CSV table of C-alpha atoms in Angstrom, one decimal:
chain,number,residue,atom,x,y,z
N,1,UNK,CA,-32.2,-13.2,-53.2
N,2,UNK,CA,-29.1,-13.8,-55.1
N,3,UNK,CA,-26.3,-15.8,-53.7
N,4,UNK,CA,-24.1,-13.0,-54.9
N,5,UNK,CA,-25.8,-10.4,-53.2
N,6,UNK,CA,-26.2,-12.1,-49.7
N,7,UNK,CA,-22.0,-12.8,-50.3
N,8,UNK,CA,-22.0,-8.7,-50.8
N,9,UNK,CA,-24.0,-8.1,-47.5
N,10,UNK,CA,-22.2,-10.4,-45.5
N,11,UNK,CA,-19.0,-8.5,-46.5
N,12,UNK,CA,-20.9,-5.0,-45.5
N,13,UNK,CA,-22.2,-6.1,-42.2
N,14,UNK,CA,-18.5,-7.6,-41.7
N,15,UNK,CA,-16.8,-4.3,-42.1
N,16,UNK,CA,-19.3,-2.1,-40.8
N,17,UNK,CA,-17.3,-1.0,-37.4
N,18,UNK,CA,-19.6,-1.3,-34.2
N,19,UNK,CA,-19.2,0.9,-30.9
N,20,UNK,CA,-15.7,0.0,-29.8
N,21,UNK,CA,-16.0,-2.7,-27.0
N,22,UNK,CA,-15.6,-0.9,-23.2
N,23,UNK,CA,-11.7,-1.7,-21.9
N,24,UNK,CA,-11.6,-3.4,-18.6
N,25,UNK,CA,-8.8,-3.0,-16.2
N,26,UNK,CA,-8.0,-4.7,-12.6
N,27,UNK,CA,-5.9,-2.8,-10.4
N,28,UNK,CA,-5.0,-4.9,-7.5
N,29,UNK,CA,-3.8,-3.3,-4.4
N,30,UNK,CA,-3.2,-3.5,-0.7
N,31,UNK,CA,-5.4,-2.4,2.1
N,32,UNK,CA,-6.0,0.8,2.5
N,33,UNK,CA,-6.4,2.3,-0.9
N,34,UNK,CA,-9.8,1.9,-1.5
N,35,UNK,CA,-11.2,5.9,-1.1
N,36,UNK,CA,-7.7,7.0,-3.1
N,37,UNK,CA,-8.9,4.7,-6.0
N,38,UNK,CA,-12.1,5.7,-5.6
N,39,UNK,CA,-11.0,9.6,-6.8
N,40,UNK,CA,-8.6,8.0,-9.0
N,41,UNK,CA,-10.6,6.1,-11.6
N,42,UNK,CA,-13.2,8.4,-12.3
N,43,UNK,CA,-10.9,11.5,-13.1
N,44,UNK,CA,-8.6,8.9,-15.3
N,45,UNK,CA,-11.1,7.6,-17.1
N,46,UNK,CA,-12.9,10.8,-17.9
N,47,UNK,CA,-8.9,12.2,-18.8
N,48,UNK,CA,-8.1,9.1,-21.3
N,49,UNK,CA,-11.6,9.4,-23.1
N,50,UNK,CA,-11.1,13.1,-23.4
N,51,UNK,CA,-7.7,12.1,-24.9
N,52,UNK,CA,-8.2,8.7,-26.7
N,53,UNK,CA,-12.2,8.5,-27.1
N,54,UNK,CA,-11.7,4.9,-25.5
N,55,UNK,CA,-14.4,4.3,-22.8
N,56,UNK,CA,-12.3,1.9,-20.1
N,57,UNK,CA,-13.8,0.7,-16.7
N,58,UNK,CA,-10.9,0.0,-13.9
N,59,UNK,CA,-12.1,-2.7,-11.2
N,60,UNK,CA,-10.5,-3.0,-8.0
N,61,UNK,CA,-9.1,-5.5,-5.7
N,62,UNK,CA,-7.8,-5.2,-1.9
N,63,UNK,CA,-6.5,-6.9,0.8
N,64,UNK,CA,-3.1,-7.6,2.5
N,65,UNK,CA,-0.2,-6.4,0.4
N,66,UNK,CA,1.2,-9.9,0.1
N,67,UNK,CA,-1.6,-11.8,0.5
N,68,UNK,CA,-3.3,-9.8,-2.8
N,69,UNK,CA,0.3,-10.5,-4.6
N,70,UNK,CA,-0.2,-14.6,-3.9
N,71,UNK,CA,-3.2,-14.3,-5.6
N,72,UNK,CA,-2.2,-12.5,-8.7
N,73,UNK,CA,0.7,-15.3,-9.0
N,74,UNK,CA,-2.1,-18.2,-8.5
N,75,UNK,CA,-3.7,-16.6,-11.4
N,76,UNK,CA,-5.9,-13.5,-10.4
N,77,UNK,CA,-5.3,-11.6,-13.7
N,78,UNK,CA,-4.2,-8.0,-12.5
N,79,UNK,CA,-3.7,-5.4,-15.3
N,80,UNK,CA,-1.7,-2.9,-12.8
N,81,UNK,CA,-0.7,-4.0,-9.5
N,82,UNK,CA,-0.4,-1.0,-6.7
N,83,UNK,CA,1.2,-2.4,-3.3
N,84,UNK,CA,2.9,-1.2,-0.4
N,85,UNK,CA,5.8,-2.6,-1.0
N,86,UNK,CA,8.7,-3.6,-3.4
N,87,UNK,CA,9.5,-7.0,-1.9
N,88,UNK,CA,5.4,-8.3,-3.6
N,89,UNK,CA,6.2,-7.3,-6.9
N,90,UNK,CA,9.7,-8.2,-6.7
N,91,UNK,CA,7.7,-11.5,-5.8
N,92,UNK,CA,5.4,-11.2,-9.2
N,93,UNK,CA,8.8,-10.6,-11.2
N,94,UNK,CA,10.0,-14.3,-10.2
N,95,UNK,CA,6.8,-15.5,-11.1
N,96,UNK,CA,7.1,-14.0,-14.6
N,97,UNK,CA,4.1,-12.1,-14.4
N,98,UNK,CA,6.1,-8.5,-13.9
N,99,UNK,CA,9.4,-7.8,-15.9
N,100,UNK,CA,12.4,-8.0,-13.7
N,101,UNK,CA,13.2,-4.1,-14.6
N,102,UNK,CA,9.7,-3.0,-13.6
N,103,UNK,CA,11.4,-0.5,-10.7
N,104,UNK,CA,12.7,1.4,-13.8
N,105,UNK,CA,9.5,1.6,-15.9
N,106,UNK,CA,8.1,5.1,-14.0
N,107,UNK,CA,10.4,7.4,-12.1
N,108,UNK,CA,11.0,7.7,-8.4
N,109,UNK,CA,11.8,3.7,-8.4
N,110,UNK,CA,7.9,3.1,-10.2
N,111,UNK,CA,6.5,4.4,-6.8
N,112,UNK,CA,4.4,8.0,-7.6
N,113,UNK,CA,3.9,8.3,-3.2
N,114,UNK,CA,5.0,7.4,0.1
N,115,UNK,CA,3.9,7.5,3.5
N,116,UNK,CA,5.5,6.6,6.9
N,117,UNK,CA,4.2,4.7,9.7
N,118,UNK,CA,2.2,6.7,12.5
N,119,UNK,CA,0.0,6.1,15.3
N,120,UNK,CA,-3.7,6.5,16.2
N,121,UNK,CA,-5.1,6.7,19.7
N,122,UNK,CA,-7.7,7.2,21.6
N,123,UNK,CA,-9.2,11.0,22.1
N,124,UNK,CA,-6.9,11.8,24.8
N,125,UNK,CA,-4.0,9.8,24.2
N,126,UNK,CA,-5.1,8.6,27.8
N,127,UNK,CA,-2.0,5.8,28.5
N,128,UNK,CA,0.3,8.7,27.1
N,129,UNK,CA,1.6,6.9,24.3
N,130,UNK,CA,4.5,8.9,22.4
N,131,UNK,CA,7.4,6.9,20.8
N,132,UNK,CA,8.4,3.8,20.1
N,133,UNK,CA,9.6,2.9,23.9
N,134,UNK,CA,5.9,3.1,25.1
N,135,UNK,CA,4.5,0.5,23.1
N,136,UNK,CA,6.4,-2.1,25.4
N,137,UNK,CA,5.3,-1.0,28.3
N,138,UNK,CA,3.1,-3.7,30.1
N,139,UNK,CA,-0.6,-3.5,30.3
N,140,UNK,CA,-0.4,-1.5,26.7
N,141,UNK,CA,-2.3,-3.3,23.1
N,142,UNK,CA,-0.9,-2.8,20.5
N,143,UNK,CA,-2.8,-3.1,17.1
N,144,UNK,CA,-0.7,-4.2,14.3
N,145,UNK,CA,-1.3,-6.4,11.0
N,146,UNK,CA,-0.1,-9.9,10.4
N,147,UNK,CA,3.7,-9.2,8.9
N,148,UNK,CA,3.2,-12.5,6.7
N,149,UNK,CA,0.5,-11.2,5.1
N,150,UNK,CA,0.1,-7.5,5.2
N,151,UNK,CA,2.9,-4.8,3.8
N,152,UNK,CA,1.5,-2.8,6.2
N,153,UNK,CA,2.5,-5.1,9.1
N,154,UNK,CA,5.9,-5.5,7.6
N,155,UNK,CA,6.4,-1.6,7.3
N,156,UNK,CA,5.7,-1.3,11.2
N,157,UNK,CA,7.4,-4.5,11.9
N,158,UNK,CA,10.9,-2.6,10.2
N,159,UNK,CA,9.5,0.5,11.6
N,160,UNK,CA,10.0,-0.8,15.5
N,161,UNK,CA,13.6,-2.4,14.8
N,162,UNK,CA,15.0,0.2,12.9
N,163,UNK,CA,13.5,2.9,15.4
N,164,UNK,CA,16.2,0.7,17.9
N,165,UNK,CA,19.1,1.2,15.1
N,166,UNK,CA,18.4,4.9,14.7
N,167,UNK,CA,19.2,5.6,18.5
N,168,UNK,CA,22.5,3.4,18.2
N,169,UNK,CA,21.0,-0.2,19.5
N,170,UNK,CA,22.2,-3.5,17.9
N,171,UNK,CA,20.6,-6.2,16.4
N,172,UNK,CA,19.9,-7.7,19.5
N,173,UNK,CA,18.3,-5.1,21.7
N,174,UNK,CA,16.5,-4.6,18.5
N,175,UNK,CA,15.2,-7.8,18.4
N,176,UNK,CA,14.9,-7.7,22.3
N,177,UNK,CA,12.2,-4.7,21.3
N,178,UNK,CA,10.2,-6.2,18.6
N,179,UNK,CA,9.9,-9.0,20.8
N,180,UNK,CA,8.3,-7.4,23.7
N,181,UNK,CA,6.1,-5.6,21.0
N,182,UNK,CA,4.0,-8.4,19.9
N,183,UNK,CA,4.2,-9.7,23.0
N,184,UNK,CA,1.6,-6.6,23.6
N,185,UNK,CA,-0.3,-7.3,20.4
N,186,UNK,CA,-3.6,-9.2,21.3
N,187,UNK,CA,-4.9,-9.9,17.6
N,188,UNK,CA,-3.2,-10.0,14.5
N,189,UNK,CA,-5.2,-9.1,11.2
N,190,UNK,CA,-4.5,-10.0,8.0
N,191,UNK,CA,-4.6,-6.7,6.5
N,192,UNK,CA,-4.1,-2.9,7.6
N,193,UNK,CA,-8.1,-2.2,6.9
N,194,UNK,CA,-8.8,-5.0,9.6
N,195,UNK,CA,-6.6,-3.7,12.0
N,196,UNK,CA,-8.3,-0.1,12.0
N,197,UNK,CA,-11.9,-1.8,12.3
N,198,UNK,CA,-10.2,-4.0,14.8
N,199,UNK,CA,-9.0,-0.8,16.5
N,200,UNK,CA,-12.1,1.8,15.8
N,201,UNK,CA,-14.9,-0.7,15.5
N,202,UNK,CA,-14.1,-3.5,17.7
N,203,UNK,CA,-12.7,-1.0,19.9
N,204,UNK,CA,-9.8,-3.6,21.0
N,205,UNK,CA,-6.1,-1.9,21.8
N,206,UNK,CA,-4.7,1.2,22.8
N,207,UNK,CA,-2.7,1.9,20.0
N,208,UNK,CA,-3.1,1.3,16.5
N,209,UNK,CA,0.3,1.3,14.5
N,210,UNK,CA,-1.0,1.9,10.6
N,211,UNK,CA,-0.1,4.1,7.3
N,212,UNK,CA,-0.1,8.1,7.9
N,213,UNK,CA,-2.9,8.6,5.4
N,214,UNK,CA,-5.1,5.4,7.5
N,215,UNK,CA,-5.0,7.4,10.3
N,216,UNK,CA,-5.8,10.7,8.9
N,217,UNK,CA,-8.7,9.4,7.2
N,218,UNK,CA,-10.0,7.5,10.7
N,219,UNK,CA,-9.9,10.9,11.8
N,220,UNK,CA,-12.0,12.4,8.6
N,221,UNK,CA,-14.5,9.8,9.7
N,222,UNK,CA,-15.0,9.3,13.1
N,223,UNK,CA,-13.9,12.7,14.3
N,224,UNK,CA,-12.5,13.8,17.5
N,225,UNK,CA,-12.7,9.9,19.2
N,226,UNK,CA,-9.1,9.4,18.4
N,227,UNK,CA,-5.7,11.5,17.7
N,228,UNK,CA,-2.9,11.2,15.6
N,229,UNK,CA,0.7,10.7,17.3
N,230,UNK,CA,4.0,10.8,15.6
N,231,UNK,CA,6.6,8.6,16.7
N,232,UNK,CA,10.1,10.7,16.7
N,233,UNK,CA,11.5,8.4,13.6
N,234,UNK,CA,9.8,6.0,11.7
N,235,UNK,CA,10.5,4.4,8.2
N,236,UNK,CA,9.5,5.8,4.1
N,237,UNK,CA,6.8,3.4,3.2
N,238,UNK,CA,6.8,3.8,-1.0
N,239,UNK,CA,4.0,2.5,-2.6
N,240,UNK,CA,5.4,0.8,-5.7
N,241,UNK,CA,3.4,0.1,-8.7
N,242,UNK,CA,3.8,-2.1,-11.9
N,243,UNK,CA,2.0,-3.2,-15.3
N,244,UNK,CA,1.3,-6.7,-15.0
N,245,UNK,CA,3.2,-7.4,-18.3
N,246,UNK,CA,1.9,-11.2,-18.9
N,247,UNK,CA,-1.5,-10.2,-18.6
N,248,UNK,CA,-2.0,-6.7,-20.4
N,249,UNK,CA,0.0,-8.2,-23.3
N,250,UNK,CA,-2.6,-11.1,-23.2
N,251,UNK,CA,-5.5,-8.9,-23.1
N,252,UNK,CA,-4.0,-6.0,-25.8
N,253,UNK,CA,-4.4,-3.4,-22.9
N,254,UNK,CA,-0.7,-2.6,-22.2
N,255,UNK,CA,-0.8,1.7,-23.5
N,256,UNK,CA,-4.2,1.6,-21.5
N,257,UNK,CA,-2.9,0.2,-18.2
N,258,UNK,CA,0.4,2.0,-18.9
N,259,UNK,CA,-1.2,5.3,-19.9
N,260,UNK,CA,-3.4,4.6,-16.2
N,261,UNK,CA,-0.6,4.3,-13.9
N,262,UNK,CA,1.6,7.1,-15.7
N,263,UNK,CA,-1.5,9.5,-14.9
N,264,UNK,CA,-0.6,8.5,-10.8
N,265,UNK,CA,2.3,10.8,-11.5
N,266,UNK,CA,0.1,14.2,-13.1
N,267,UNK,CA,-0.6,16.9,-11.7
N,268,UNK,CA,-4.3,15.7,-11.2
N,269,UNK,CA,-3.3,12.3,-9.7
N,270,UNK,CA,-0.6,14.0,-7.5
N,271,UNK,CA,-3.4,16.2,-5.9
N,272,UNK,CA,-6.0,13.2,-5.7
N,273,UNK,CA,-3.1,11.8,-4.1
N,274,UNK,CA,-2.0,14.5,-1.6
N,275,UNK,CA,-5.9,14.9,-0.4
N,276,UNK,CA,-5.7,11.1,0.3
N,277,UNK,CA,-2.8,12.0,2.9
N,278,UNK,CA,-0.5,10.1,1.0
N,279,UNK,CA,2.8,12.0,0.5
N,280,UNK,CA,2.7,12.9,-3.5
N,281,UNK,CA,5.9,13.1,-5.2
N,282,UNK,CA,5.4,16.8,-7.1
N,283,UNK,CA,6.3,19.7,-5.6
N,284,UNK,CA,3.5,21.5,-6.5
N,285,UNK,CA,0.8,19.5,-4.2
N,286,UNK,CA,3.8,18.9,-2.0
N,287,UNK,CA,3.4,22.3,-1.4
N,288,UNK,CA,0.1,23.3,-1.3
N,289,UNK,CA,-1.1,20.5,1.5
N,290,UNK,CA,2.2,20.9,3.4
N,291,UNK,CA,0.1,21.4,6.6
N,292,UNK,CA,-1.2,17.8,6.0
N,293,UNK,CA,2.3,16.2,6.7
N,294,UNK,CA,4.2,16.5,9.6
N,295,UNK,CA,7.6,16.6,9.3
N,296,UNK,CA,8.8,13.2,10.8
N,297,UNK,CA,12.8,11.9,10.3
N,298,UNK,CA,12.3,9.2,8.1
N,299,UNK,CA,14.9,6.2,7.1
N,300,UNK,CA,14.8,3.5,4.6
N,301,UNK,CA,15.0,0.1,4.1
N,302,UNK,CA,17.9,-0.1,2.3
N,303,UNK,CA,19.4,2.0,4.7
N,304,UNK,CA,18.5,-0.1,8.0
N,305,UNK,CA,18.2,-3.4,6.2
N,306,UNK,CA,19.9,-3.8,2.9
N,307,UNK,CA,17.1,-3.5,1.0
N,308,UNK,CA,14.0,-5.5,0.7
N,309,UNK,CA,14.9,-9.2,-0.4
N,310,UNK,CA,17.3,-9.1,2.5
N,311,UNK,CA,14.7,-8.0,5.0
N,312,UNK,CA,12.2,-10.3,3.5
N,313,UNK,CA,14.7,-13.4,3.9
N,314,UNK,CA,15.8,-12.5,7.4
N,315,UNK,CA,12.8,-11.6,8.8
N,316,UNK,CA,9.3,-12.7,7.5
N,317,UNK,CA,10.5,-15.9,5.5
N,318,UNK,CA,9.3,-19.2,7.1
N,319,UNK,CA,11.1,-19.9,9.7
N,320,UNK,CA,12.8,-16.0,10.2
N,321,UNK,CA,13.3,-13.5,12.8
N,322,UNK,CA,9.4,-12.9,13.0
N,323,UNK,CA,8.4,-16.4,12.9
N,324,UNK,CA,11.1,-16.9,15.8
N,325,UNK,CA,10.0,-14.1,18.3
N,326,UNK,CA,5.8,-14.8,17.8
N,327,UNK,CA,6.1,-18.2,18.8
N,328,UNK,CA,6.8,-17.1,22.0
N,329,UNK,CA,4.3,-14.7,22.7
């Protein structure tokens, strides 16, 4: 065979296009998002190969809120990043993994739902637990994730001191309160998944202070051996989400990734959403699984604490208000 024509067949073989490689994306989020994602992926990936004719396979990663965000800063290389709260991604900004503007990339502040913090107890609410005030009452466990590792934790951390703002208490009865609460917290888990197998499993507590949508989907699962109790205010827990800018641009994936967390905000992902107990953003599934939310009075970080770098700093930095009042439990 010719020189010449081997040169000619190396230059067929080279442009001959081959099936497209599969795209891979990570999605690294907190606790108790693993059945949403579940729904999620499959209906996205079916939408963007019925629009694109790319085949993409999304891989997930859970745990804590903050704990998952330390990991994507020592290298775990997230294409999307779905938390619980701004304060880890704000966190992946100053690690120049996320662009500082990411709260403005997707509307409603880059967080497509929300949810508040509730609690379960056991089938017959048996020590009567109904606000805020009777989770300090002696003899009572209360079950609540690890603040300094879990968004959860944090969310019901704010949720207990701003509950004592709301009714016109100061910063010190507040304090006073969130003290005697984990003075009435046996175990501290490091994310909101092991509290609720802590809780349901382990059967340890009498109260398990979690996300809205956790505690409807303990229900789904094990039935009438537990209720649902709202609290008479509690605090909007947005679920912020961001492209993780230093790795999709490394890995050519940004419209995928992008195009994956824009579809959080369809109709289809706002009814996956909704059906998840997680309070969508769209009217329209707003509307039609209005029964599955309970109209609670709901107040914000910024509102109670400035926001959350100033909640962060004052209260779950080393050496801050939570650090203070758990070393004398």
């Amino acid at each position: 065979m010719s020189a010449s024509l081997l040169a000619a067949m190396a230059c067929f073989f080279t442009a001959t296009p081959t099936h497209a490689a599969e795209i891979n994306l990570l999605n690294v989020s907190y606790d108790v998002t693993r059945e949403l994602f579940k729904d999620i992926n499959p209906a996205f990936i079916a939408e963007w190969k019925k629009t694109s004719g790319e085949t993409i396979s999304i891989n997930q990663s859970h745990g804590g809120s903050s704990k998952q965000a330390r990991s994507v800063a020592d290298g775990l290389e997230a294409s999307v990043v779905t938390m619980n709260q701004a304060n880890d991604i704000d966190f992946l900004a100053e690690h120049g993994l996320v662009t500082g503007d990411w709260v403005k990339r997707f509307p409603n502040g880059s967080a497509p739902f929300y949810s508040t913090m509730v609690y379960l107890v056991r089938k017959g609410n048996p020590k009567q637990i109904k606000d805020w005030d009777d989770l300090i009452k002696p003899g009572i466990k209360v079950i609540i994730p690890n603040p300094k590792t879990s968004g959860n934790g944090r969310y019901s951390y704010l949720a207990a001191w701003g509950a004592v703002i709301k009714k016109g208490g100061n910063e010190v009865q507040a304090r006073q309160f969130v003290e005697k609460l984990f003075k009435n917290v046996p175990v501290l888990d490091a994310g909101g998944r092991g509290a609720t197998t802590t809780f349901t499993q382990r059967e340890i507590g009498d109260v398990l202070v979690t996300f809205e949508n956790e505690v409807q989907l303990v229900r789904t699962e094990f039935g009438d051996n537990f209720e649902v109790v709202y609290p008479s205010t509690s605090i909007l827990a947005e679920s912020p989400v961001a492209v993780v800018d230093k790795v999709v641009d490394k890995l050519h994936i940004r419209k995928q990734a992008t195009a994956y967390l824009q579809f959080l905000y369809s109709e289809a992902g706002q009814d996956i959403i909704a059906k998840h107990y997680l309070r969508p953003r769209s009217a329209i599934a707003a509307k039609k699984y209005a029964a599955s939310f309970k109209p609670v009075a709901l107040f914000t970080v910024d509102e109670v604490f400035g926001g959350w770098k100033s909640a962060q700093k004052k209260h779950f930095d080393d050496g801050g208000e939570f650090d203070k009042i758990f070393s004398k439990k």
